[in-house]
Amino acid sequence: SDIDALEGAVFQVEVTGTFRDPEIGEHTSAGAGSGFFIDADGTAITNNHVVTGASIVKALVAGTEYSARVVAASECSDVAVIKVDGDDDFAFLDWYAGDIKPGLDIYVAGYPLGDAPFTLTDGIVSRATGVIDENWAWVANSFEHTADTNPGNSGGPLVTAEAEVVGVHYAGYAETDQHWAISRDDVEAIL
């Protein structure tokens, strides 16, 4: 697959329930983020903080709404595995097999909050290893990247130009212009 095939494999996650947001604490509302398929049967990845506390999870895939459910989650790594109910021929992404190191060209795919269309931003891996130790996540295999992100990009994939997944976007700090992703290695271990 390549970068043109991304839009079918990346989708918007819509949730309702009680949530703990890293920036504003607990609140009850509808939330949203991004996710991506890792197989044709509807198994997908997003952030745990996107779906935690959700009573209803929906996936908006290329304009079609599907029901979804959380099947596994790692709170400390901020990764959730969800199953989207529907077709068994979803477009999906493969994992990047190379080394994740500074200078690797990456793209962040996802759906910013609101009625925003699919977006793709580019950058590089700027720091290949790091530990994020926040009160809402402890991610051992995280890395920093330079692609601009928006709220709603959480849970979306970081991919190479061949659309192979390097990691999962999960945090951005606008004040310091820093953006963080959970490494493919953490996600594969959880899977």
Short mmCIF file of N, CA, C and O in Angstrom, two decimals, residues 76-77 127-134 137-144 170 173 178 180-183 186:
data_model
loop_
_atom_site.label_atom_id
_atom_site.label_comp_id
_atom_site.label_asym_id
_atom_site.label_seq_id
_atom_site.Cartn_x
_atom_site.Cartn_y
_atom_site.Cartn_z
N CYS A 76 -1.64 2.17 30.79
CA CYS A 76 -0.32 2.79 30.98
C CYS A 76 0.36 3.10 29.65
O CYS A 76 1.09 4.08 29.53
N SER A 77 0.09 2.31 28.62
CA SER A 77 0.68 2.60 27.32
C SER A 77 -0.23 3.45 26.44
O SER A 77 0.14 3.82 25.33
N ARG A 127 13.22 12.46 17.87
CA ARG A 127 13.90 11.76 18.94
C ARG A 127 13.34 10.35 19.00
O ARG A 127 12.13 10.17 19.13
N ALA A 128 14.20 9.37 18.91
CA ALA A 128 13.74 8.00 18.69
C ALA A 128 13.33 7.28 19.96
O ALA A 128 12.55 6.34 19.91
N THR A 129 13.84 7.68 21.10
CA THR A 129 13.46 6.99 22.32
C THR A 129 13.16 8.02 23.39
O THR A 129 13.73 9.10 23.41
N GLY A 130 12.26 7.64 24.25
CA GLY A 130 11.92 8.52 25.34
C GLY A 130 10.86 7.88 26.18
O GLY A 130 10.17 6.98 25.75
N VAL A 131 10.76 8.33 27.39
CA VAL A 131 9.73 7.84 28.29
C VAL A 131 8.82 9.01 28.61
O VAL A 131 9.30 10.06 29.04
N ILE A 132 7.55 8.85 28.35
CA ILE A 132 6.58 9.86 28.74
C ILE A 132 6.04 9.43 30.09
O ILE A 132 5.47 8.36 30.23
N ASP A 133 6.23 10.25 31.11
CA ASP A 133 5.75 9.92 32.44
C ASP A 133 4.81 11.03 32.88
O ASP A 133 5.23 12.04 33.42
N GLU A 134 3.54 10.84 32.55
CA GLU A 134 2.51 11.81 32.92
C GLU A 134 1.59 11.11 33.91
O GLU A 134 1.63 9.90 34.06
N ALA A 137 -0.44 8.60 31.69
CA ALA A 137 0.18 7.56 30.86
C ALA A 137 1.65 7.43 31.21
O ALA A 137 2.31 8.40 31.57
N TRP A 138 2.13 6.21 31.11
CA TRP A 138 3.56 5.96 31.25
C TRP A 138 3.94 5.12 30.05
O TRP A 138 3.61 3.94 29.97
N VAL A 139 4.58 5.74 29.08
CA VAL A 139 4.86 5.05 27.82
C VAL A 139 6.36 4.86 27.68
O VAL A 139 7.11 5.82 27.57
N ALA A 140 6.79 3.61 27.73
CA ALA A 140 8.22 3.32 27.72
C ALA A 140 8.82 3.51 26.33
O ALA A 140 9.92 4.03 26.18
N ASN A 141 8.11 3.06 25.30
CA ASN A 141 8.63 3.15 23.94
C ASN A 141 7.91 4.24 23.17
O ASN A 141 7.10 3.97 22.29
N SER A 142 8.18 5.47 23.53
CA SER A 142 7.59 6.58 22.79
C SER A 142 8.69 7.25 22.00
O SER A 142 9.88 7.03 22.24
N PHE A 143 8.29 8.06 21.04
CA PHE A 143 9.27 8.86 20.32
C PHE A 143 8.65 10.19 19.96
O PHE A 143 7.42 10.35 19.93
N GLU A 144 9.51 11.17 19.68
CA GLU A 144 9.06 12.51 19.36
C GLU A 144 9.11 12.69 17.85
O GLU A 144 9.99 12.15 17.18
N TYR A 170 -0.20 10.27 20.08
CA TYR A 170 -1.03 10.37 21.26
C TYR A 170 -0.93 11.66 22.04
O TYR A 170 -1.76 11.90 22.92
N TYR A 173 2.10 19.03 22.44
CA TYR A 173 2.14 20.18 23.33
C TYR A 173 2.42 21.41 22.49
O TYR A 173 3.55 21.64 22.07
N GLN A 178 5.96 20.25 20.60
CA GLN A 178 6.42 18.86 20.66
C GLN A 178 5.24 17.93 20.38
O GLN A 178 4.11 18.21 20.77
N TRP A 180 4.23 13.61 20.25
CA TRP A 180 4.69 12.31 20.72
C TRP A 180 3.88 11.18 20.12
O TRP A 180 2.68 11.32 19.90
N ALA A 181 4.54 10.07 19.91
CA ALA A 181 3.87 8.88 19.40
C ALA A 181 4.30 7.67 20.21
O ALA A 181 5.40 7.63 20.77
N ILE A 182 3.42 6.69 20.27
CA ILE A 182 3.71 5.41 20.91
C ILE A 182 4.32 4.52 19.83
O ILE A 182 3.77 4.38 18.75
N SER A 183 5.45 3.94 20.14
CA SER A 183 6.16 3.14 19.15
C SER A 183 5.38 1.90 18.74
O SER A 183 4.66 1.29 19.54
N ASP A 186 5.67 -1.03 21.19
CA ASP A 186 4.73 -1.10 22.31
C ASP A 186 3.39 -1.65 21.85
O ASP A 186 2.77 -2.46 22.52
#
